[in-house]
Amino acid sequence: MNILEDSFGRKFPYIRLSISDVCNFKCGYCLPNGYQADKNDTRKFLHLDEIKRLAKCFSELGVNKIRITGGEPTVRKDFFDIIKVLKFDSGIQNVSITTNGYKLDKKAEQLVNSGLSGINISIDSLDKEIFKNITGHDRLPEILNGIENLQSIGFENIKINAVLLNGINSSIEDFNTWARFIEKNKVDFRYIELMRTGDNLDYFKKYHISSKIFKEYLVENKWIYQTYGKDAGPSLNYINPKYKGKFGIIAPYSKDFCKSCNRLRITSRGDLRLCLFGNTGINLRHLLQKDNQLEELKDLIMKQMQFKKESHYLELGDTGSTTNLSKTGG
Ligand code: SAM
Ligand code: SF4
């Protein structure tokens, strides 16, 4: 089997697939004015058959995990069909989603029944008001109920991500609140450092803070760094025997972040992105139209791997072609 590998020896068993740019939230760092259709790009989002062919191709290239993202992936009407096709009809073993948790309380059971392997839920704060201020929506209770519902059905692979925002959710009290949450809940909670994108420079300047403060908190509170294998991905994880859940840090500005890169991205319109913050991105769509294009598609993707750069250049302020993460599939 061909395995996706770049010129730096990194392997790519993992794809992030955006299925829609549309989102119903207005997170200050991502879509502060809500979703606006791109007038310069009227191409439709990948349809189910294209997604199936794409996944089959990646599966034959050694990919075993696809994370569906967006925009907000759950806004698509055929969202559950997409999960099912990926899970049962494409050869991919692990199908996960990243969601803002909209209506999660109502969707929990159907999500589990569709064969989902894991869910990442974005919750920037457990404080209702702060949550509303960041996302523009008063939806925290339904998201938390959704987590309870998932747990009550026995679904265990739950991760919560929060973007670390200086002066908003980055105090010791905020960290303690999450600690109390994961003391009782078997979920992985991770802070992600706020990333600069083409659209959010002012927000970034105001709220970006290094995750070092959270790392120091973890060390002071006797959390133990958990080492994983070489291909485990960029999250640094911490455990503590007294807690059911784990803590984690995703620090894209840290020196070695890109060394553990194990993922490629596909935008909702079928562009292959070798890096979240790169400038390159060829479209694959013309090779997703018929089943007999599979070999040609595999060749094209394999050839692209030589163009993957060693690192992003975020620390130099270069955000590549990413205007906001809803567009590239965060
Ligand atoms: N709408 C879904 C959600 O919010 O989970 C999926 C798409 S969203 C773009 C994926 C993740 O990217 C979310 O966890 C979000 O908080 C994160 N994100 C968006 N913009 C970001 C930024 N500028 N810096 C860091 N994380 C960001
Ligand atoms: Fe929507 Fe997710 Fe962006 Fe928030 S982070 S605006 S939920 S796409």
GROMACS .gro file of N, CA, C and O in nm, residues 163-171 175 191-195 203-214 250-251 253:
model
  120
  163VAL      N    1  -1.043   2.797   2.298
  163VAL     CA    2  -0.936   2.885   2.253
  163VAL      C    3  -0.896   2.972   2.373
  163VAL      O    4  -0.983   3.033   2.437
  164LEU      N    5  -0.769   2.972   2.404
  164LEU     CA    6  -0.720   3.046   2.521
  164LEU      C    7  -0.717   3.196   2.488
  164LEU      O    8  -0.649   3.237   2.394
  165LEU      N    9  -0.791   3.274   2.566
  165LEU     CA   10  -0.806   3.417   2.535
  165LEU      C   11  -0.767   3.501   2.655
  165LEU      O   12  -0.829   3.489   2.762
  166ASN      N   13  -0.669   3.583   2.637
  166ASN     CA   14  -0.614   3.662   2.747
  166ASN      C   15  -0.722   3.750   2.812
  166ASN      O   16  -0.791   3.827   2.745
  167GLY      N   17  -0.737   3.736   2.942
  167GLY     CA   18  -0.832   3.820   3.015
  167GLY      C   19  -0.977   3.775   3.001
  167GLY      O   20  -1.066   3.836   3.059
  168ILE      N   21  -1.002   3.670   2.924
  168ILE     CA   22  -1.140   3.624   2.906
  168ILE      C   23  -1.161   3.487   2.971
  168ILE      O   24  -1.256   3.467   3.046
  169ASN      N   25  -1.070   3.394   2.941
  169ASN     CA   26  -1.087   3.259   2.997
  169ASN      C   27  -0.952   3.200   3.041
  169ASN      O   28  -0.932   3.079   3.034
  170SER      N   29  -0.862   3.288   3.085
  170SER     CA   30  -0.725   3.241   3.109
  170SER      C   31  -0.678   3.262   3.253
  170SER      O   32  -0.558   3.266   3.280
  171SER      N   33  -0.774   3.275   3.347
  171SER     CA   34  -0.732   3.296   3.487
  171SER      C   35  -0.722   3.162   3.560
  171SER      O   36  -0.773   3.060   3.512
  175PHE      N   37  -0.910   2.795   3.504
  175PHE     CA   38  -0.845   2.664   3.499
  175PHE      C   39  -0.905   2.571   3.605
  175PHE      O   40  -0.932   2.453   3.580
  191TYR      N   41  -0.676   2.339   2.585
  191TYR     CA   42  -0.670   2.479   2.543
  191TYR      C   43  -0.591   2.486   2.412
  191TYR      O   44  -0.484   2.426   2.400
  192ILE      N   45  -0.644   2.563   2.317
  192ILE     CA   46  -0.572   2.589   2.192
  192ILE      C   47  -0.527   2.734   2.195
  192ILE      O   48  -0.607   2.822   2.228
  193GLU      N   49  -0.402   2.759   2.164
  193GLU     CA   50  -0.359   2.898   2.154
  193GLU      C   51  -0.431   2.967   2.038
  193GLU      O   52  -0.447   2.908   1.931
  194LEU      N   53  -0.474   3.088   2.063
  194LEU     CA   54  -0.538   3.167   1.958
  194LEU      C   55  -0.440   3.186   1.842
  194LEU      O   56  -0.326   3.227   1.863
  195MET      N   57  -0.486   3.154   1.720
  195MET     CA   58  -0.399   3.168   1.604
  195MET      C   59  -0.438   3.292   1.525
  195MET      O   60  -0.557   3.323   1.513
  203TYR      N   61  -0.807   4.130   1.686
  203TYR     CA   62  -0.851   4.037   1.792
  203TYR      C   63  -0.730   3.961   1.846
  203TYR      O   64  -0.712   3.946   1.967
  204PHE      N   65  -0.647   3.916   1.753
  204PHE     CA   66  -0.528   3.840   1.792
  204PHE      C   67  -0.437   3.924   1.883
  204PHE      O   68  -0.392   3.878   1.987
  205LYS      N   69  -0.414   4.048   1.842
  205LYS     CA   70  -0.325   4.135   1.921
  205LYS      C   71  -0.381   4.155   2.061
  205LYS      O   72  -0.308   4.163   2.159
  206LYS      N   73  -0.511   4.165   2.070
  206LYS     CA   74  -0.575   4.194   2.198
  206LYS      C   75  -0.578   4.070   2.289
  206LYS      O   76  -0.559   4.081   2.411
  207TYR      N   77  -0.601   3.953   2.231
  207TYR     CA   78  -0.632   3.838   2.316
  207TYR      C   79  -0.533   3.721   2.312
  207TYR      O   80  -0.548   3.627   2.389
  208HIS      N   81  -0.438   3.725   2.220
  208HIS     CA   82  -0.346   3.610   2.217
  208HIS      C   83  -0.260   3.606   2.343
  208HIS      O   84  -0.210   3.709   2.387
  209ILE      N   85  -0.246   3.487   2.396
  209ILE     CA   86  -0.157   3.469   2.511
  209ILE      C   87  -0.095   3.330   2.498
  209ILE      O   88  -0.159   3.236   2.449
  210SER      N   89   0.029   3.320   2.540
  210SER     CA   90   0.097   3.191   2.528
  210SER      C   91   0.033   3.090   2.625
  210SER      O   92  -0.008   3.126   2.736
  211SER      N   93   0.031   2.966   2.584
  211SER     CA   94  -0.026   2.860   2.671
  211SER      C   95   0.067   2.826   2.788
  211SER      O   96   0.035   2.740   2.869
  212LYS      N   97   0.182   2.896   2.792
  212LYS     CA   98   0.276   2.870   2.903
  212LYS      C   99   0.209   2.884   3.039
  212LYS      O  100   0.236   2.807   3.131
  213ILE      N  101   0.117   2.981   3.052
  213ILE     CA  102   0.052   3.001   3.183
  213ILE      C  103  -0.028   2.878   3.224
  213ILE      O  104  -0.035   2.844   3.341
  214PHE      N  105  -0.088   2.812   3.126
  214PHE     CA  106  -0.166   2.693   3.159
  214PHE      C  107  -0.072   2.576   3.191
  214PHE      O  108  -0.097   2.497   3.283
  250ILE      N  109  -0.273   2.268   2.300
  250ILE     CA  110  -0.236   2.271   2.158
  250ILE      C  111  -0.173   2.408   2.134
  250ILE      O  112  -0.241   2.510   2.142
  251ALA      N  113  -0.043   2.405   2.110
  251ALA     CA  114   0.033   2.531   2.108
  251ALA      C  115   0.101   2.549   1.973
  251ALA      O  116   0.220   2.521   1.957
  253TYR      N  117   0.221   2.790   1.828
  253TYR     CA  118   0.335   2.882   1.823
  253TYR      C  119   0.460   2.824   1.887
  253TYR      O  120   0.563   2.888   1.893
   0.00000   0.00000   0.00000
